PDB file of C-alpha atoms in Angstrom:
ATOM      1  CA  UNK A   1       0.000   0.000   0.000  1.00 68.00           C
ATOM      2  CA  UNK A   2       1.365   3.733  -0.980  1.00 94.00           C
ATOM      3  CA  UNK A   3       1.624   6.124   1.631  1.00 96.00           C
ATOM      4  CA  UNK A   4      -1.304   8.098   0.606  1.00 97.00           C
ATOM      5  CA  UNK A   5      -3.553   5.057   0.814  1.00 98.00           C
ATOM      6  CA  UNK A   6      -2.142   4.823   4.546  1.00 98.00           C
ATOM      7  CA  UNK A   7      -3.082   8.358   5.010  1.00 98.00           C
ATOM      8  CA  UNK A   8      -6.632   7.600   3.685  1.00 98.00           C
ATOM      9  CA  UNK A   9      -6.916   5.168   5.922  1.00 98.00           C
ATOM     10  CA  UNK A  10      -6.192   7.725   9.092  1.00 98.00           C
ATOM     11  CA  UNK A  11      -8.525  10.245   7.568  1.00 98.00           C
ATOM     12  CA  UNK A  12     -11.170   7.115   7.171  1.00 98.00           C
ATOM     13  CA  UNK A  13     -10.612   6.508  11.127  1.00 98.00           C
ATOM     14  CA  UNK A  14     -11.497   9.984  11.512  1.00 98.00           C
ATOM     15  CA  UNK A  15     -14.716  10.088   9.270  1.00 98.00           C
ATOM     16  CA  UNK A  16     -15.720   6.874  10.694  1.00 98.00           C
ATOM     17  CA  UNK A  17     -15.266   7.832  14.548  1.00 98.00           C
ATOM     18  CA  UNK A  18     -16.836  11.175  13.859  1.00 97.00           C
ATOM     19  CA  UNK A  19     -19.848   9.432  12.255  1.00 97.00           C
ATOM     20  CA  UNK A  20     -20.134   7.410  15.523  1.00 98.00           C
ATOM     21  CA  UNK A  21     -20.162  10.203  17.851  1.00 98.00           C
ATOM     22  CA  UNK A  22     -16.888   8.626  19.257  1.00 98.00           C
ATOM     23  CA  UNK A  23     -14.865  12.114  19.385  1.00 98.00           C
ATOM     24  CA  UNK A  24     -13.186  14.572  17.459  1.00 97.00           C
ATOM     25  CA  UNK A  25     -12.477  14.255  13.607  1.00 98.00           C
ATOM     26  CA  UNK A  26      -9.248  12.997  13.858  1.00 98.00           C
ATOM     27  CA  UNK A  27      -7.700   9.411  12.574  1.00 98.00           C
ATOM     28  CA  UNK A  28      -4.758   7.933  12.837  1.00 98.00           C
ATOM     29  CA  UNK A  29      -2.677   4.470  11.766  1.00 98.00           C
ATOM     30  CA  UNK A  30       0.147   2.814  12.814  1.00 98.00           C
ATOM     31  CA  UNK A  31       2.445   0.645   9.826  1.00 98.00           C
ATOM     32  CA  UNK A  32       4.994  -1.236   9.466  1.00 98.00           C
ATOM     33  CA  UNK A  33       6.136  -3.616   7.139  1.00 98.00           C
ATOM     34  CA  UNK A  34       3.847  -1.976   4.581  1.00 97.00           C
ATOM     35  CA  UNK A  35       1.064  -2.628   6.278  1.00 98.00           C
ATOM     36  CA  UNK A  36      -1.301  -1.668   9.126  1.00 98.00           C
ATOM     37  CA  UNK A  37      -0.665  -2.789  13.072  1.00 98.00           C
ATOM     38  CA  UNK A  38      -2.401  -0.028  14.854  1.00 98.00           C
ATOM     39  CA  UNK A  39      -5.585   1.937  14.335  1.00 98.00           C
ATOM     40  CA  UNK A  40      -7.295   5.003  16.224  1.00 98.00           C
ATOM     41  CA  UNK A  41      -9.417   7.710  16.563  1.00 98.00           C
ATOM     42  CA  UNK A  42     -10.573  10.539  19.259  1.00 98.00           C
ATOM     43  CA  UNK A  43     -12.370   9.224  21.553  1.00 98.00           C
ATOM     44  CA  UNK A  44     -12.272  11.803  23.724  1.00 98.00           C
ATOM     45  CA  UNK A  45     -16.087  12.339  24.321  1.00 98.00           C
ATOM     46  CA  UNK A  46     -16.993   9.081  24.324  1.00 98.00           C
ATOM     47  CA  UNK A  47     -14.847   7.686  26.629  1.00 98.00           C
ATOM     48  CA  UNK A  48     -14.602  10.882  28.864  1.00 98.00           C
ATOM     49  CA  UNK A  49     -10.665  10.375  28.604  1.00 98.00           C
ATOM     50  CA  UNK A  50      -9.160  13.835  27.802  1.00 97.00           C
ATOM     51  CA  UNK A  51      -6.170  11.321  26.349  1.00 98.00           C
ATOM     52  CA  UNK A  52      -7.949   9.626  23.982  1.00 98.00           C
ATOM     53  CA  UNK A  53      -6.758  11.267  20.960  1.00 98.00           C
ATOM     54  CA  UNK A  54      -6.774   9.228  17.708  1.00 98.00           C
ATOM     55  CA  UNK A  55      -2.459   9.100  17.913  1.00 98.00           C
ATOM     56  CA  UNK A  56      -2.550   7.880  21.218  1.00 98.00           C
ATOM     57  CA  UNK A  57      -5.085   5.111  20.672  1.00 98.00           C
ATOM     58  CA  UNK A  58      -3.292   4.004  17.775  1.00 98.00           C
ATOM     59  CA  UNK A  59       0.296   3.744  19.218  1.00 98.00           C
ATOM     60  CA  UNK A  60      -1.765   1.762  22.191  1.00 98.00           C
ATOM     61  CA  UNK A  61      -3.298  -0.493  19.966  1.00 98.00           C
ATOM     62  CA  UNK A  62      -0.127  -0.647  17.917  1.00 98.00           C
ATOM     63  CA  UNK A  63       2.054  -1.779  20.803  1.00 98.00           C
ATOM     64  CA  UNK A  64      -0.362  -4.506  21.956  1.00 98.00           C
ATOM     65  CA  UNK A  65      -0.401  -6.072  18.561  1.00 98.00           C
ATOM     66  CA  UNK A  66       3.183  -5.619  18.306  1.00 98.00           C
ATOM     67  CA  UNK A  67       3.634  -6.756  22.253  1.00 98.00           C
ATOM     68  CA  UNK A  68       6.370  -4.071  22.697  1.00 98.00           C
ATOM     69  CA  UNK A  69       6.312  -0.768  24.502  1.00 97.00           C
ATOM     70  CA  UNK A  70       7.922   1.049  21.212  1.00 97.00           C
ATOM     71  CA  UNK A  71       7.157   1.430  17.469  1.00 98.00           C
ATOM     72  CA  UNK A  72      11.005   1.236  16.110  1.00 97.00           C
ATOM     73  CA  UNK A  73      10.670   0.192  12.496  1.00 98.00           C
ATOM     74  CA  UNK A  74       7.187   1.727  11.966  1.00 98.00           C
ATOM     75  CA  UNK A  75       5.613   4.625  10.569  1.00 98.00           C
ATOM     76  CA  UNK A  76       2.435   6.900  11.631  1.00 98.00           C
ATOM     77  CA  UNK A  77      -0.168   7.996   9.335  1.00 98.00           C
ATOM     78  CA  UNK A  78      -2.328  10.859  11.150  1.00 98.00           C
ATOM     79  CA  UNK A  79      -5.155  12.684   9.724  1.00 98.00           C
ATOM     80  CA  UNK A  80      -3.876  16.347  11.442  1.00 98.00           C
ATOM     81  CA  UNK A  81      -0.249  17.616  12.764  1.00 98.00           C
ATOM     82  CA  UNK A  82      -0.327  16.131  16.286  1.00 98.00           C
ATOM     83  CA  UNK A  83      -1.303  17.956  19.521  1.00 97.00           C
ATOM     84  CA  UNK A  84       1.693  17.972  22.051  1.00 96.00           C
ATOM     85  CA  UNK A  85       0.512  15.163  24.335  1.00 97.00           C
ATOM     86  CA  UNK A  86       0.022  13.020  21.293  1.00 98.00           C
ATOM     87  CA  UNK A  87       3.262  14.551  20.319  1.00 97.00           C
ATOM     88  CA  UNK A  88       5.052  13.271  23.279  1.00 97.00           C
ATOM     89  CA  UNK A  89       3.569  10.203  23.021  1.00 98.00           C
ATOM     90  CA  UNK A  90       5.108   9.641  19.579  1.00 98.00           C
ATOM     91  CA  UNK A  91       8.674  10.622  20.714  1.00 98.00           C
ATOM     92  CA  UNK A  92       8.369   7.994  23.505  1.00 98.00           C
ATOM     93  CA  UNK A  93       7.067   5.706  21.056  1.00 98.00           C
ATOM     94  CA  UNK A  94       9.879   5.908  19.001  1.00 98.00           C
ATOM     95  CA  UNK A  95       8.501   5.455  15.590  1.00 98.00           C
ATOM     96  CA  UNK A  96      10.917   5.711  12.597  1.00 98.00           C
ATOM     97  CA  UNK A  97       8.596   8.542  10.653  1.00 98.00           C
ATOM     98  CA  UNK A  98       5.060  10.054  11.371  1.00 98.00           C
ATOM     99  CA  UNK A  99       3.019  11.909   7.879  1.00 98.00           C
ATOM    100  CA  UNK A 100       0.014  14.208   8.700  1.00 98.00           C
ATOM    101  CA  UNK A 101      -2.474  15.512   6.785  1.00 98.00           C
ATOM    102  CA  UNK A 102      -4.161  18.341   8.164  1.00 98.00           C
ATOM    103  CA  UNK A 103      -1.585  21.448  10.435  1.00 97.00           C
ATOM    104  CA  UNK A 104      -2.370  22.541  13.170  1.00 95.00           C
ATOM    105  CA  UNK A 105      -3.953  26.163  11.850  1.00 96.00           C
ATOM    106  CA  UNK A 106      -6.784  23.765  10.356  1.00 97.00           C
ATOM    107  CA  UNK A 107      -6.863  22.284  13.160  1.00 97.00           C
ATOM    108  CA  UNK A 108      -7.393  25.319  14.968  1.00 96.00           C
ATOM    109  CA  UNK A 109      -9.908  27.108  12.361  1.00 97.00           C
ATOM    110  CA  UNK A 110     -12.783  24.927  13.527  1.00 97.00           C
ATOM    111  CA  UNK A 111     -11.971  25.023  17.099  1.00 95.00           C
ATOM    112  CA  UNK A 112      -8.912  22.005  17.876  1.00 96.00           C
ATOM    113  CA  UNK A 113      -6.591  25.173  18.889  1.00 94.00           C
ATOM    114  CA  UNK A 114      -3.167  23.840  21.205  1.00 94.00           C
ATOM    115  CA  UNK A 115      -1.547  26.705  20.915  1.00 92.00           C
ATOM    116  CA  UNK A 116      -2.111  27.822  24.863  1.00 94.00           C
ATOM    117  CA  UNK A 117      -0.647  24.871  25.644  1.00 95.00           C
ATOM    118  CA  UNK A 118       2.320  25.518  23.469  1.00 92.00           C
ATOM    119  CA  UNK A 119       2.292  28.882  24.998  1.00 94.00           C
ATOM    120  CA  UNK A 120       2.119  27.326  29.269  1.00 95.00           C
ATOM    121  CA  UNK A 121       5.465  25.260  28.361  1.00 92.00           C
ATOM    122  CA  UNK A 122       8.189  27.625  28.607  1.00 94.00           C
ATOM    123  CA  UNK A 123       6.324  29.846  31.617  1.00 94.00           C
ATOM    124  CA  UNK A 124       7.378  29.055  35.071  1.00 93.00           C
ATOM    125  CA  UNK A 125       5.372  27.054  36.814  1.00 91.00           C
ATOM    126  CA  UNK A 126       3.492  29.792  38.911  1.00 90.00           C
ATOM    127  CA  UNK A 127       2.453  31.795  36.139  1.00 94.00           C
ATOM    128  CA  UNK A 128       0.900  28.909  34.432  1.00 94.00           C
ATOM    129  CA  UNK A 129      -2.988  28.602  34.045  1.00 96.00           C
ATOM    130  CA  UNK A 130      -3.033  25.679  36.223  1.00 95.00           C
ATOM    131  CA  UNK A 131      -0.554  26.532  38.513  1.00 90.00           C
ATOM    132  CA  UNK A 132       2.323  23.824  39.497  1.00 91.00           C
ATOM    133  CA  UNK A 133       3.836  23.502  42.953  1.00 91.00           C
ATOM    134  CA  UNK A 134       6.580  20.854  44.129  1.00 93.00           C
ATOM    135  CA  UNK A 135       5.691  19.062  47.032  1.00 96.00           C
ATOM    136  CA  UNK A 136       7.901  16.865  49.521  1.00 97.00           C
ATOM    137  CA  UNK A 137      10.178  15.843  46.791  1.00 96.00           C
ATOM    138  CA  UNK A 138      12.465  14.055  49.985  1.00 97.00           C
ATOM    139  CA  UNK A 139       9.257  11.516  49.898  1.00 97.00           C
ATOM    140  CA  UNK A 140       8.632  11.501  46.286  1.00 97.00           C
ATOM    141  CA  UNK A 141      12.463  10.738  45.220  1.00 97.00           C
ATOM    142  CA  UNK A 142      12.227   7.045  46.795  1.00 97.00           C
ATOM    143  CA  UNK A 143      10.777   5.696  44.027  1.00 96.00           C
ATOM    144  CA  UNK A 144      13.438   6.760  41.995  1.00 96.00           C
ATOM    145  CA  UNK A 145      16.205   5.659  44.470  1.00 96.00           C
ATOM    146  CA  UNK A 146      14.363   2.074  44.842  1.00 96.00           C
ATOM    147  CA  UNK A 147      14.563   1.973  40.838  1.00 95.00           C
ATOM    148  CA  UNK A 148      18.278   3.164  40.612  1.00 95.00           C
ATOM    149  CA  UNK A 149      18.753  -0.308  42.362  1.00 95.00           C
ATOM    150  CA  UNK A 150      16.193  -2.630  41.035  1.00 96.00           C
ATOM    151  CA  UNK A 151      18.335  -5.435  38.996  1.00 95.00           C
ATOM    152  CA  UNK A 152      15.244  -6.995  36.741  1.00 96.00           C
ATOM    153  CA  UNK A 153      13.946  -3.710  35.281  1.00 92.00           C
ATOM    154  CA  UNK A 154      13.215  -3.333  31.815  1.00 92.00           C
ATOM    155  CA  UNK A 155      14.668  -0.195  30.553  1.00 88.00           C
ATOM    156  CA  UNK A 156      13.478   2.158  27.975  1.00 86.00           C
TER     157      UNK A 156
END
């Protein structure tokens, strides 16, 4: 399959979801080998998960079918330039390429606008619109220490 058949199918995802009142109109796959391992769409609304976004859902259903925890070797087909949770969630993903479709100005035009959270990143954290205060970090760093020595952890 060419790539714009793979993007078809991401911008079918979205159609379809939208069409089922699932979420926003955004689709996304996940390929590799030339073909598809992972699909998704928003699903925001109807699952009342804020992360349900159609790259996230794909990547998750991508790794179970791939029964790893990253996408090296694969490629992601979204319907629209992604967000920057789903962004984030690509880099830890670790795809090889993603394609869009759709920027993030469409996006934006009817509504999908991420640029205030683009904008929150680089403030400091009490000047943010949900403001962010540390809190016992000499309790919270345990964690951390007891992973530092764990022997059988899987890293990534």
């Amino acid at each position: 399959m060419c790539k714009e058949k793979f993007m078809q199918e991401a911008v079918n995802a979205a159609l379809k979801g939208m069409q089922n009142n699932e979420g926003g109109p955004f689709g996304c796959v996940v390929v590799k080998d030339g073909k598809i391992i992972g699909r998704g769409n928003n699903r925001v609304t109807s699952t009342n998960d804020p992360t349900a976004h159609a790259e996230v859902m794909a990547i998750r259903d991508a790794c179970k079918n791939l029964d790893s925890f990253q996408l090296e070797g694969c490629e992601i087909y979204t319907s629209c330039e992604p967000c920057p949770m789903c962004l984030g969630a690509i880099y830890w993903a670790r795809p090889d390429k993603v394609y869009y479709g759709s920027n993030q100005a469409d996006a934006a035009n009817i509504g999908f606008d991420d640029a205030f959270i683009y904008k929150e990143i680089p403030l400091p954290y009490t000047e943010r619109s949900i403001p962010f205060e540390q809190l016992v970090p000499e309790i919270a760093i345990t964690p951390f220490q007891e992973w530092e020595k764990k022997e059988d952890k899987t890293e990534y």
